[in-house]
PDB file of C-alpha atoms and ligand atoms in Angstrom:
ATOM      1  CA  UNK A   1     104.392  72.212 101.985  1.00 43.00           C
ATOM      2  CA  UNK A   2     105.997  75.631 102.352  1.00 44.00           C
ATOM      3  CA  UNK A   3     106.853  76.514 105.934  1.00 47.00           C
ATOM      4  CA  UNK A   4     105.278  79.699 107.265  1.00 52.00           C
ATOM      5  CA  UNK A   5     107.571  82.688 107.395  1.00 56.00           C
ATOM      6  CA  UNK A   6     109.417  82.615 110.682  1.00 50.00           C
ATOM      7  CA  UNK A   7     108.717  78.944 111.303  1.00 48.00           C
ATOM      8  CA  UNK A   8     111.882  77.329 112.607  1.00 47.00           C
ATOM      9  CA  UNK A   9     112.982  74.698 110.161  1.00 46.00           C
ATOM     10  CA  UNK A  10     116.430  73.175 110.597  1.00 48.00           C
ATOM     11  CA  UNK A  11     118.641  73.520 107.537  1.00 46.00           C
ATOM     12  CA  UNK A  12     118.894  69.731 107.693  1.00 46.00           C
ATOM     13  CA  UNK A  13     115.312  69.573 106.365  1.00 46.00           C
ATOM     14  CA  UNK A  14     116.809  70.575 103.023  1.00 47.00           C
ATOM     15  CA  UNK A  15     117.096  67.773 100.503  1.00 46.00           C
ATOM     16  CA  UNK A  16     120.834  68.457 100.023  1.00 44.00           C
ATOM     17  CA  UNK A  17     121.451  67.561 103.644  1.00 44.00           C
ATOM     18  CA  UNK A  18     121.816  63.919 102.607  1.00 54.00           C
ATOM     19  CA  UNK A  19     125.421  64.960 101.827  1.00 70.00           C
ATOM     20  CA  UNK A  20     127.788  65.667 104.708  1.00 78.00           C
ATOM     21  CA  UNK A  21     127.859  69.402 105.449  1.00 87.00           C
ATOM     22  CA  UNK A  22     130.710  71.363 103.917  1.00 94.00           C
ATOM     23  CA  UNK A  23     131.195  73.313 107.147  1.00 96.00           C
ATOM     24  CA  UNK A  24     130.396  72.030 110.590  1.00 96.00           C
ATOM     25  CA  UNK A  25     130.947  74.443 113.460  1.00 97.00           C
ATOM     26  CA  UNK A  26     130.168  73.113 116.921  1.00 97.00           C
ATOM     27  CA  UNK A  27     129.929  75.165 120.043  1.00 97.00           C
ATOM     28  CA  UNK A  28     132.301  77.856 118.759  1.00 97.00           C
ATOM     29  CA  UNK A  29     133.050  80.662 121.214  1.00 96.00           C
ATOM     30  CA  UNK A  30     135.590  83.461 121.006  1.00 96.00           C
ATOM     31  CA  UNK A  31     136.896  85.888 123.569  1.00 96.00           C
ATOM     32  CA  UNK A  32     139.421  88.650 122.996  1.00 94.00           C
ATOM     33  CA  UNK A  33     141.641  90.559 125.418  1.00 88.00           C
ATOM     34  CA  UNK A  34     142.312  87.742 127.888  1.00 84.00           C
ATOM     35  CA  UNK A  35     138.631  86.968 128.115  1.00 79.00           C
ATOM     36  CA  UNK A  36     137.383  90.514 128.717  1.00 88.00           C
ATOM     37  CA  UNK A  37     135.537  90.746 125.348  1.00 93.00           C
ATOM     38  CA  UNK A  38     133.206  87.896 124.533  1.00 94.00           C
ATOM     39  CA  UNK A  39     132.694  88.117 120.781  1.00 95.00           C
ATOM     40  CA  UNK A  40     130.982  84.802 120.012  1.00 96.00           C
ATOM     41  CA  UNK A  41     128.944  82.531 122.205  1.00 93.00           C
ATOM     42  CA  UNK A  42     128.361  78.843 121.451  1.00 94.00           C
ATOM     43  CA  UNK A  43     127.767  79.096 117.714  1.00 96.00           C
ATOM     44  CA  UNK A  44     126.671  75.969 115.842  1.00 96.00           C
ATOM     45  CA  UNK A  45     126.559  76.101 112.065  1.00 97.00           C
ATOM     46  CA  UNK A  46     126.178  73.522 109.316  1.00 96.00           C
ATOM     47  CA  UNK A  47     126.435  74.584 105.697  1.00 96.00           C
ATOM     48  CA  UNK A  48     125.220  72.270 102.960  1.00 95.00           C
ATOM     49  CA  UNK A  49     127.243  71.907  99.776  1.00 93.00           C
ATOM     50  CA  UNK A  50     126.203  74.423  97.159  1.00 94.00           C
ATOM     51  CA  UNK A  51     124.056  76.393  99.585  1.00 96.00           C
ATOM     52  CA  UNK A  52     124.050  80.170  99.953  1.00 97.00           C
ATOM     53  CA  UNK A  53     123.731  81.429 103.507  1.00 98.00           C
ATOM     54  CA  UNK A  54     123.828  84.905 104.986  1.00 98.00           C
ATOM     55  CA  UNK A  55     124.369  86.189 108.459  1.00 97.00           C
ATOM     56  CA  UNK A  56     122.851  89.436 109.589  1.00 97.00           C
ATOM     57  CA  UNK A  57     123.245  91.140 112.934  1.00 94.00           C
ATOM     58  CA  UNK A  58     124.156  94.381 114.670  1.00 93.00           C
ATOM     59  CA  UNK A  59     127.512  96.065 114.295  1.00 92.00           C
ATOM     60  CA  UNK A  60     130.113  94.563 116.599  1.00 93.00           C
ATOM     61  CA  UNK A  61     128.154  91.360 117.276  1.00 94.00           C
ATOM     62  CA  UNK A  62     130.952  89.082 116.068  1.00 95.00           C
ATOM     63  CA  UNK A  63     130.181  88.445 112.381  1.00 96.00           C
ATOM     64  CA  UNK A  64     133.672  89.180 111.066  1.00 95.00           C
ATOM     65  CA  UNK A  65     135.119  87.233 113.976  1.00 96.00           C
ATOM     66  CA  UNK A  66     133.007  84.249 112.936  1.00 97.00           C
ATOM     67  CA  UNK A  67     134.187  84.535 109.325  1.00 96.00           C
ATOM     68  CA  UNK A  68     137.837  84.804 110.372  1.00 96.00           C
ATOM     69  CA  UNK A  69     137.461  81.688 112.504  1.00 97.00           C
ATOM     70  CA  UNK A  70     135.854  79.844 109.583  1.00 97.00           C
ATOM     71  CA  UNK A  71     138.718  80.986 107.338  1.00 95.00           C
ATOM     72  CA  UNK A  72     141.374  79.787 109.776  1.00 95.00           C
ATOM     73  CA  UNK A  73     142.693  83.342 110.228  1.00 94.00           C
ATOM     74  CA  UNK A  74     142.030  83.310 113.965  1.00 95.00           C
ATOM     75  CA  UNK A  75     141.423  80.307 116.237  1.00 96.00           C
ATOM     76  CA  UNK A  76     138.236  79.899 118.274  1.00 97.00           C
ATOM     77  CA  UNK A  77     138.650  80.057 122.060  1.00 96.00           C
ATOM     78  CA  UNK A  78     136.632  76.858 122.234  1.00 97.00           C
ATOM     79  CA  UNK A  79     134.630  74.627 119.938  1.00 97.00           C
ATOM     80  CA  UNK A  80     135.448  72.985 116.627  1.00 97.00           C
ATOM     81  CA  UNK A  81     135.463  74.044 112.973  1.00 97.00           C
ATOM     82  CA  UNK A  82     135.412  71.265 110.376  1.00 97.00           C
ATOM     83  CA  UNK A  83     135.578  71.964 106.640  1.00 97.00           C
ATOM     84  CA  UNK A  84     135.268  69.131 104.146  1.00 94.00           C
ATOM     85  CA  UNK A  85     135.801  66.657 106.957  1.00 94.00           C
ATOM     86  CA  UNK A  86     139.056  68.214 108.227  1.00 96.00           C
ATOM     87  CA  UNK A  87     139.558  70.636 111.154  1.00 97.00           C
ATOM     88  CA  UNK A  88     140.401  74.183 110.083  1.00 97.00           C
ATOM     89  CA  UNK A  89     143.688  75.115 111.737  1.00 95.00           C
ATOM     90  CA  UNK A  90     144.917  77.808 109.311  1.00 91.00           C
ATOM     91  CA  UNK A  91     144.301  79.227 105.829  1.00 88.00           C
ATOM     92  CA  UNK A  92     143.304  76.545 103.327  1.00 89.00           C
ATOM     93  CA  UNK A  93     143.167  76.031  99.581  1.00 86.00           C
ATOM     94  CA  UNK A  94     139.474  75.149  99.647  1.00 90.00           C
ATOM     95  CA  UNK A  95     138.566  78.554 101.146  1.00 94.00           C
ATOM     96  CA  UNK A  96     138.095  81.787  99.190  1.00 92.00           C
ATOM     97  CA  UNK A  97     137.555  85.116 100.916  1.00 92.00           C
ATOM     98  CA  UNK A  98     136.392  88.547  99.937  1.00 91.00           C
ATOM     99  CA  UNK A  99     136.237  91.742 101.967  1.00 86.00           C
ATOM    100  CA  UNK A 100     134.598  95.158 101.755  1.00 84.00           C
ATOM    101  CA  UNK A 101     137.539  96.643  99.843  1.00 84.00           C
ATOM    102  CA  UNK A 102     139.012  95.027  96.750  1.00 85.00           C
ATOM    103  CA  UNK A 103     142.617  95.919  97.784  1.00 89.00           C
ATOM    104  CA  UNK A 104     144.204  95.481  94.356  1.00 94.00           C
ATOM    105  CA  UNK A 105     147.886  96.424  94.109  1.00 95.00           C
ATOM    106  CA  UNK A 106     148.186  99.495  91.853  1.00 96.00           C
ATOM    107  CA  UNK A 107     151.516  98.390  90.369  1.00 97.00           C
ATOM    108  CA  UNK A 108     150.111  95.093  89.099  1.00 97.00           C
ATOM    109  CA  UNK A 109     147.683  94.717  86.209  1.00 97.00           C
ATOM    110  CA  UNK A 110     144.220  93.271  86.808  1.00 97.00           C
ATOM    111  CA  UNK A 111     145.429  89.860  85.636  1.00 97.00           C
ATOM    112  CA  UNK A 112     148.569  90.011  87.788  1.00 97.00           C
ATOM    113  CA  UNK A 113     146.447  90.938  90.800  1.00 97.00           C
ATOM    114  CA  UNK A 114     144.147  88.002  90.188  1.00 96.00           C
ATOM    115  CA  UNK A 115     147.080  85.599  89.908  1.00 97.00           C
ATOM    116  CA  UNK A 116     148.846  86.924  93.004  1.00 95.00           C
ATOM    117  CA  UNK A 117     147.488  84.336  95.483  1.00 90.00           C
ATOM    118  CA  UNK A 118     148.725  81.541  93.225  1.00 93.00           C
ATOM    119  CA  UNK A 119     152.071  83.256  92.688  1.00 94.00           C
ATOM    120  CA  UNK A 120     152.571  83.590  96.446  1.00 90.00           C
ATOM    121  CA  UNK A 121     151.483  80.051  97.143  1.00 88.00           C
ATOM    122  CA  UNK A 122     152.900  78.073  94.228  1.00 92.00           C
ATOM    123  CA  UNK A 123     155.357  80.385  92.430  1.00 94.00           C
ATOM    124  CA  UNK A 124     155.498  82.381  89.201  1.00 96.00           C
ATOM    125  CA  UNK A 125     155.358  79.367  86.848  1.00 97.00           C
ATOM    126  CA  UNK A 126     152.157  78.082  88.467  1.00 95.00           C
ATOM    127  CA  UNK A 127     150.639  81.565  88.218  1.00 96.00           C
ATOM    128  CA  UNK A 128     151.544  81.779  84.532  1.00 96.00           C
ATOM    129  CA  UNK A 129     149.915  78.400  83.893  1.00 96.00           C
ATOM    130  CA  UNK A 130     146.720  79.704  85.485  1.00 95.00           C
ATOM    131  CA  UNK A 131     146.578  82.836  83.318  1.00 96.00           C
ATOM    132  CA  UNK A 132     144.105  81.331  80.779  1.00 95.00           C
ATOM    133  CA  UNK A 133     141.633  80.405  83.517  1.00 92.00           C
ATOM    134  CA  UNK A 134     142.073  83.843  85.090  1.00 95.00           C
ATOM    135  CA  UNK A 135     141.219  85.404  81.716  1.00 95.00           C
ATOM    136  CA  UNK A 136     138.165  83.123  81.438  1.00 91.00           C
ATOM    137  CA  UNK A 137     137.040  84.316  84.872  1.00 87.00           C
ATOM    138  CA  UNK A 138     137.416  87.928  83.766  1.00 91.00           C
ATOM    139  CA  UNK A 139     135.083  87.116  80.856  1.00 88.00           C
ATOM    140  CA  UNK A 140     132.647  85.497  83.296  1.00 82.00           C
ATOM    141  CA  UNK A 141     132.373  88.687  85.360  1.00 83.00           C
ATOM    142  CA  UNK A 142     132.194  90.997  82.332  1.00 86.00           C
ATOM    143  CA  UNK A 143     135.787  92.281  82.466  1.00 92.00           C
ATOM    144  CA  UNK A 144     136.908  90.972  79.099  1.00 92.00           C
ATOM    145  CA  UNK A 145     139.540  93.356  77.770  1.00 94.00           C
ATOM    146  CA  UNK A 146     140.572  94.633  81.218  1.00 97.00           C
ATOM    147  CA  UNK A 147     143.158  91.953  82.041  1.00 97.00           C
ATOM    148  CA  UNK A 148     146.203  94.007  81.138  1.00 97.00           C
ATOM    149  CA  UNK A 149     145.262  97.396  82.503  1.00 96.00           C
ATOM    150  CA  UNK A 150     146.071  98.797  85.957  1.00 97.00           C
ATOM    151  CA  UNK A 151     143.502  99.093  88.780  1.00 95.00           C
ATOM    152  CA  UNK A 152     143.381 102.909  88.683  1.00 95.00           C
ATOM    153  CA  UNK A 153     141.448 102.521  85.409  1.00 95.00           C
ATOM    154  CA  UNK A 154     138.769 100.339  87.077  1.00 95.00           C
ATOM    155  CA  UNK A 155     135.584 101.624  88.715  1.00 92.00           C
ATOM    156  CA  UNK A 156     134.733 100.445  92.247  1.00 89.00           C
ATOM    157  CA  UNK A 157     132.373  97.792  90.865  1.00 88.00           C
ATOM    158  CA  UNK A 158     134.943  96.608  88.341  1.00 92.00           C
ATOM    159  CA  UNK A 159     137.584  96.348  91.069  1.00 93.00           C
ATOM    160  CA  UNK A 160     135.202  94.214  93.147  1.00 90.00           C
ATOM    161  CA  UNK A 161     134.580  92.017  90.114  1.00 90.00           C
ATOM    162  CA  UNK A 162     138.354  91.588  89.771  1.00 94.00           C
ATOM    163  CA  UNK A 163     138.409  90.655  93.471  1.00 93.00           C
ATOM    164  CA  UNK A 164     135.773  87.996  92.770  1.00 90.00           C
ATOM    165  CA  UNK A 165     138.081  86.562  90.086  1.00 91.00           C
ATOM    166  CA  UNK A 166     141.017  86.610  92.513  1.00 93.00           C
ATOM    167  CA  UNK A 167     138.875  84.664  94.983  1.00 90.00           C
ATOM    168  CA  UNK A 168     137.684  82.149  92.353  1.00 86.00           C
ATOM    169  CA  UNK A 169     140.977  81.495  90.557  1.00 89.00           C
ATOM    170  CA  UNK A 170     142.107  79.105  93.284  1.00 87.00           C
ATOM    171  CA  UNK A 171     138.850  77.157  92.730  1.00 85.00           C
ATOM    172  CA  UNK A 172     137.712  77.243  96.362  1.00 91.00           C
ATOM    173  CA  UNK A 173     134.813  75.087  97.555  1.00 91.00           C
ATOM    174  CA  UNK A 174     133.573  77.776  99.881  1.00 95.00           C
ATOM    175  CA  UNK A 175     133.305  81.521  99.513  1.00 96.00           C
ATOM    176  CA  UNK A 176     133.472  83.556 102.713  1.00 97.00           C
ATOM    177  CA  UNK A 177     132.201  87.043 101.982  1.00 96.00           C
ATOM    178  CA  UNK A 178     132.464  89.919 104.462  1.00 95.00           C
ATOM    179  CA  UNK A 179     130.187  92.690 103.124  1.00 93.00           C
ATOM    180  CA  UNK A 180     131.901  92.469  99.722  1.00 90.00           C
ATOM    181  CA  UNK A 181     129.714  95.005  97.929  1.00 87.00           C
ATOM    182  CA  UNK A 182     128.814  97.424 100.708  1.00 86.00           C
ATOM    183  CA  UNK A 183     131.061 100.167  99.307  1.00 81.00           C
ATOM    184  CA  UNK A 184     129.213 100.142  95.977  1.00 81.00           C
ATOM    185  CA  UNK A 185     126.248 102.233  94.891  1.00 83.00           C
ATOM    186  CA  UNK A 186     122.881 100.482  94.994  1.00 87.00           C
ATOM    187  CA  UNK A 187     122.630  99.718  91.263  1.00 86.00           C
ATOM    188  CA  UNK A 188     126.123  98.219  91.089  1.00 82.00           C
ATOM    189  CA  UNK A 189     125.467  96.311  94.264  1.00 86.00           C
ATOM    190  CA  UNK A 190     122.238  94.760  92.940  1.00 90.00           C
ATOM    191  CA  UNK A 191     124.047  93.816  89.755  1.00 85.00           C
ATOM    192  CA  UNK A 192     127.005  92.302  91.628  1.00 85.00           C
ATOM    193  CA  UNK A 193     124.685  90.298  93.862  1.00 91.00           C
ATOM    194  CA  UNK A 194     123.015  88.752  90.833  1.00 91.00           C
ATOM    195  CA  UNK A 195     126.475  88.055  89.379  1.00 86.00           C
ATOM    196  CA  UNK A 196     127.466  86.400  92.627  1.00 89.00           C
ATOM    197  CA  UNK A 197     124.382  84.196  92.496  1.00 93.00           C
ATOM    198  CA  UNK A 198     125.131  83.227  88.898  1.00 89.00           C
ATOM    199  CA  UNK A 199     128.748  82.362  89.686  1.00 86.00           C
ATOM    200  CA  UNK A 200     127.718  80.296  92.713  1.00 90.00           C
ATOM    201  CA  UNK A 201     125.151  78.392  90.657  1.00 90.00           C
ATOM    202  CA  UNK A 202     127.712  77.791  87.886  1.00 87.00           C
ATOM    203  CA  UNK A 203     130.577  76.714  90.136  1.00 85.00           C
ATOM    204  CA  UNK A 204     128.458  74.943  92.791  1.00 89.00           C
ATOM    205  CA  UNK A 205     130.415  76.876  95.415  1.00 93.00           C
ATOM    206  CA  UNK A 206     129.074  77.114  98.939  1.00 96.00           C
ATOM    207  CA  UNK A 207     128.703  80.743  99.963  1.00 97.00           C
ATOM    208  CA  UNK A 208     128.536  82.393 103.371  1.00 98.00           C
ATOM    209  CA  UNK A 209     127.822  86.124 103.278  1.00 97.00           C
ATOM    210  CA  UNK A 210     127.916  88.779 105.979  1.00 97.00           C
ATOM    211  CA  UNK A 211     125.644  91.694 105.216  1.00 95.00           C
ATOM    212  CA  UNK A 212     123.810  94.545 106.914  1.00 93.00           C
ATOM    213  CA  UNK A 213     121.102  94.591 104.258  1.00 94.00           C
ATOM    214  CA  UNK A 214     118.046  92.486 105.061  1.00 96.00           C
ATOM    215  CA  UNK A 215     116.670  92.446 101.465  1.00 95.00           C
ATOM    216  CA  UNK A 216     120.126  91.481 100.180  1.00 95.00           C
ATOM    217  CA  UNK A 217     120.330  88.597 102.641  1.00 97.00           C
ATOM    218  CA  UNK A 218     116.851  87.383 101.692  1.00 97.00           C
ATOM    219  CA  UNK A 219     117.177  87.645  97.910  1.00 97.00           C
ATOM    220  CA  UNK A 220     120.497  85.798  97.838  1.00 97.00           C
ATOM    221  CA  UNK A 221     120.117  83.129 100.475  1.00 98.00           C
ATOM    222  CA  UNK A 222     118.757  79.655 101.024  1.00 97.00           C
ATOM    223  CA  UNK A 223     119.131  80.290 104.733  1.00 97.00           C
ATOM    224  CA  UNK A 224     119.492  83.530 106.722  1.00 98.00           C
ATOM    225  CA  UNK A 225     121.053  83.418 110.191  1.00 97.00           C
ATOM    226  CA  UNK A 226     120.107  86.258 112.507  1.00 97.00           C
ATOM    227  CA  UNK A 227     122.685  87.089 115.160  1.00 95.00           C
ATOM    228  CA  UNK A 228     122.177  88.656 118.587  1.00 91.00           C
ATOM    229  CA  UNK A 229     124.173  91.533 119.986  1.00 91.00           C
ATOM    230  CA  UNK A 230     127.636  90.682 121.314  1.00 89.00           C
ATOM    231  CA  UNK A 231     128.419  88.041 122.346  1.00 90.00           C
ATOM    232  CA  UNK A 232     127.040  86.909 119.004  1.00 92.00           C
ATOM    233  CA  UNK A 233     124.933  83.782 118.772  1.00 93.00           C
ATOM    234  CA  UNK A 234     122.282  82.748 116.289  1.00 95.00           C
ATOM    235  CA  UNK A 235     118.829  83.732 117.486  1.00 94.00           C
ATOM    236  CA  UNK A 236     117.011  82.328 114.476  1.00 95.00           C
ATOM    237  CA  UNK A 237     117.661  80.315 111.330  1.00 96.00           C
ATOM    238  CA  UNK A 238     115.320  81.278 108.518  1.00 97.00           C
ATOM    239  CA  UNK A 239     114.975  79.183 105.356  1.00 97.00           C
ATOM    240  CA  UNK A 240     114.125  81.321 102.326  1.00 97.00           C
ATOM    241  CA  UNK A 241     111.673  79.501 100.134  1.00 93.00           C
ATOM    242  CA  UNK A 242     111.941  81.534  96.939  1.00 94.00           C
ATOM    243  CA  UNK A 243     112.757  79.691  93.685  1.00 93.00           C
ATOM    244  CA  UNK A 244     116.127  80.003  91.909  1.00 93.00           C
ATOM    245  CA  UNK A 245     117.492  81.720  90.030  1.00 94.00           C
ATOM    246  CA  UNK A 246     116.417  84.730  92.041  1.00 96.00           C
ATOM    247  CA  UNK A 247     115.804  87.942  90.139  1.00 96.00           C
ATOM    248  CA  UNK A 248     115.700  91.566  91.235  1.00 95.00           C
ATOM    249  CA  UNK A 249     111.971  91.602  90.405  1.00 95.00           C
ATOM    250  CA  UNK A 250     111.478  89.356  93.411  1.00 95.00           C
ATOM    251  CA  UNK A 251     112.407  92.268  95.680  1.00 93.00           C
ATOM    252  CA  UNK A 252     108.812  93.444  95.312  1.00 94.00           C
ATOM    253  CA  UNK A 253     107.216  90.037  95.932  1.00 94.00           C
ATOM    254  CA  UNK A 254     105.020  89.788  99.039  1.00 95.00           C
ATOM    255  CA  UNK A 255     106.754  86.601 100.190  1.00 94.00           C
ATOM    256  CA  UNK A 256     110.115  88.364 100.193  1.00 95.00           C
ATOM    257  CA  UNK A 257     108.562  91.318 102.012  1.00 96.00           C
ATOM    258  CA  UNK A 258     107.266  88.959 104.719  1.00 96.00           C
ATOM    259  CA  UNK A 259     110.762  87.582 105.287  1.00 97.00           C
ATOM    260  CA  UNK A 260     112.235  91.085 105.413  1.00 97.00           C
ATOM    261  CA  UNK A 261     109.637  92.224 107.962  1.00 97.00           C
ATOM    262  CA  UNK A 262     110.156  89.132 110.067  1.00 96.00           C
ATOM    263  CA  UNK A 263     113.948  89.588 110.189  1.00 96.00           C
ATOM    264  CA  UNK A 264     113.621  93.314 110.897  1.00 96.00           C
ATOM    265  CA  UNK A 265     111.304  92.532 113.813  1.00 95.00           C
ATOM    266  CA  UNK A 266     113.834  90.047 115.203  1.00 94.00           C
ATOM    267  CA  UNK A 267     116.605  92.634 114.985  1.00 93.00           C
ATOM    268  CA  UNK A 268     114.351  95.269 116.589  1.00 89.00           C
ATOM    269  CA  UNK A 269     113.471  92.834 119.384  1.00 84.00           C
ATOM    270  CA  UNK A 270     117.172  92.607 120.129  1.00 69.00           C
ATOM    271  CA  UNK A 271     117.238  96.421 120.286  1.00 51.00           C
ATOM    272  CA  UNK A 272     119.940  96.489 117.693  1.00 50.00           C
ATOM    273  CA  UNK A 273     119.185  99.552 115.608  1.00 44.00           C
TER     274      UNK A 273
HETATM  275  N1  ATP B   1     141.444  91.487 117.184  1.00 68.48           N
HETATM  276  C1  ATP B   1     140.581  91.908 118.105  1.00 68.48           C
HETATM  277  N2  ATP B   1     140.995  92.173 119.372  1.00 68.48           N
HETATM  278  C2  ATP B   1     140.120  92.580 120.316  1.00 68.48           C
HETATM  279  N3  ATP B   1     138.799  92.725 120.117  1.00 68.48           N
HETATM  280  C3  ATP B   1     138.336  92.467 118.886  1.00 68.48           C
HETATM  281  C4  ATP B   1     139.191  92.049 117.807  1.00 68.48           C
HETATM  282  N4  ATP B   1     138.430  91.855 116.703  1.00 68.48           N
HETATM  283  C5  ATP B   1     137.182  92.146 117.063  1.00 68.48           C
HETATM  284  N5  ATP B   1     137.110  92.505 118.367  1.00 68.48           N
HETATM  285  C6  ATP B   1     135.890  92.852 119.123  1.00 68.48           C
HETATM  286  O1  ATP B   1     134.994  91.771 118.997  1.00 68.48           O
HETATM  287  C7  ATP B   1     133.663  92.235 118.787  1.00 68.48           C
HETATM  288  C8  ATP B   1     133.133  91.687 117.475  1.00 68.48           C
HETATM  289  O2  ATP B   1     133.859  92.273 116.401  1.00 68.48           O
HETATM  290  P1  ATP B   1     133.555  91.887 114.881  1.00 68.48           P
HETATM  291  O3  ATP B   1     134.527  92.610 114.034  1.00 68.48           O
HETATM  292  O4  ATP B   1     133.512  90.416 114.764  1.00 68.48           O
HETATM  293  O5  ATP B   1     132.076  92.482 114.707  1.00 68.48           O
HETATM  294  P2  ATP B   1     131.141  92.575 113.412  1.00 68.48           P
HETATM  295  O6  ATP B   1     129.856  91.905 113.759  1.00 68.48           O
HETATM  296  O7  ATP B   1     131.870  92.106 112.216  1.00 68.48           O
HETATM  297  O8  ATP B   1     130.876  94.150 113.319  1.00 68.48           O
HETATM  298  P3  ATP B   1     130.590  95.084 112.019  1.00 68.48           P
HETATM  299  O9  ATP B   1     129.193  94.780 111.608  1.00 68.48           O
HETATM  300  O10 ATP B   1     130.715  96.482 112.578  1.00 68.48           O
HETATM  301  O11 ATP B   1     131.626  94.762 110.988  1.00 68.48           O
HETATM  302  C9  ATP B   1     133.725  93.763 118.846  1.00 68.48           C
HETATM  303  O12 ATP B   1     133.406  94.162 120.162  1.00 68.48           O
HETATM  304  C10 ATP B   1     135.180  94.067 118.563  1.00 68.48           C
HETATM  305  O13 ATP B   1     135.583  95.230 119.228  1.00 68.48           O
HETATM  306 MG1   MG B   2     132.531  93.057 110.448  1.00 68.48          MG
END
């Protein structure tokens, strides 16, 4: 039976939870500035393999901090972060990340930009060997024919698609996404979100997305985590019971609207707007 909107259902109720979680964060807290800024407060998070989760919360509540901790870019002040059964103590091969800006180097072609992480990590020969899969990824995101041109000839959406390829070329298990499409216009953003869903379904990647858009969080996610004001903690975990693949038409479905209203009310309760 479908749970009512807003009913608290642990993510472990999901059928995929029979597998060990990809990510297991326990009691993660983070303070900056010798303890004067408490950014995160006792965060627990379990992500199932192949799931798509989003986190939504007010500006400055600790979302990017959480993502950086998950990525091994900054250590938690306390608590543990386990990915694929191993503690995260630094950047890892099984993690892919994407930020608000594509940050492509203008003096490298699209293909060379995509291969850069491999070149840095494993050398030029390894990068060259990966070129065919990088080209296949460019096809996947609709950038066939743009491999050998320079980023100044790409639109913002195309640059973000190249950034998706750069994230995927290392074949990460998990995709950590910090507002990756927020700089795009609404049409491009909708399109990129559907692309992201398609890629996740095709690659079985586990995705964790930070967003400020409630409809975006709902349409993309299996689970939406709502965060409180700083110090950030999860105030509610909301399973989204819409079928997959999701389509943009669903944005007008009453069930989606109920979820959006529920999340907005939670954010308003926290006085976050
Ligand atoms: N390196 C840092 N040193 C000191 N304080 C920091 C650092 N990074 C973040 N903070 C502080 O921690 C808090 C959380 O920041 P964070 O970037 O995680 O927020 P956020 O939820 O991602 O915000 P936004 O939605 O605006 O991107 C903020 O008060 C911020 O000022
Ligand atoms: Mg942020």
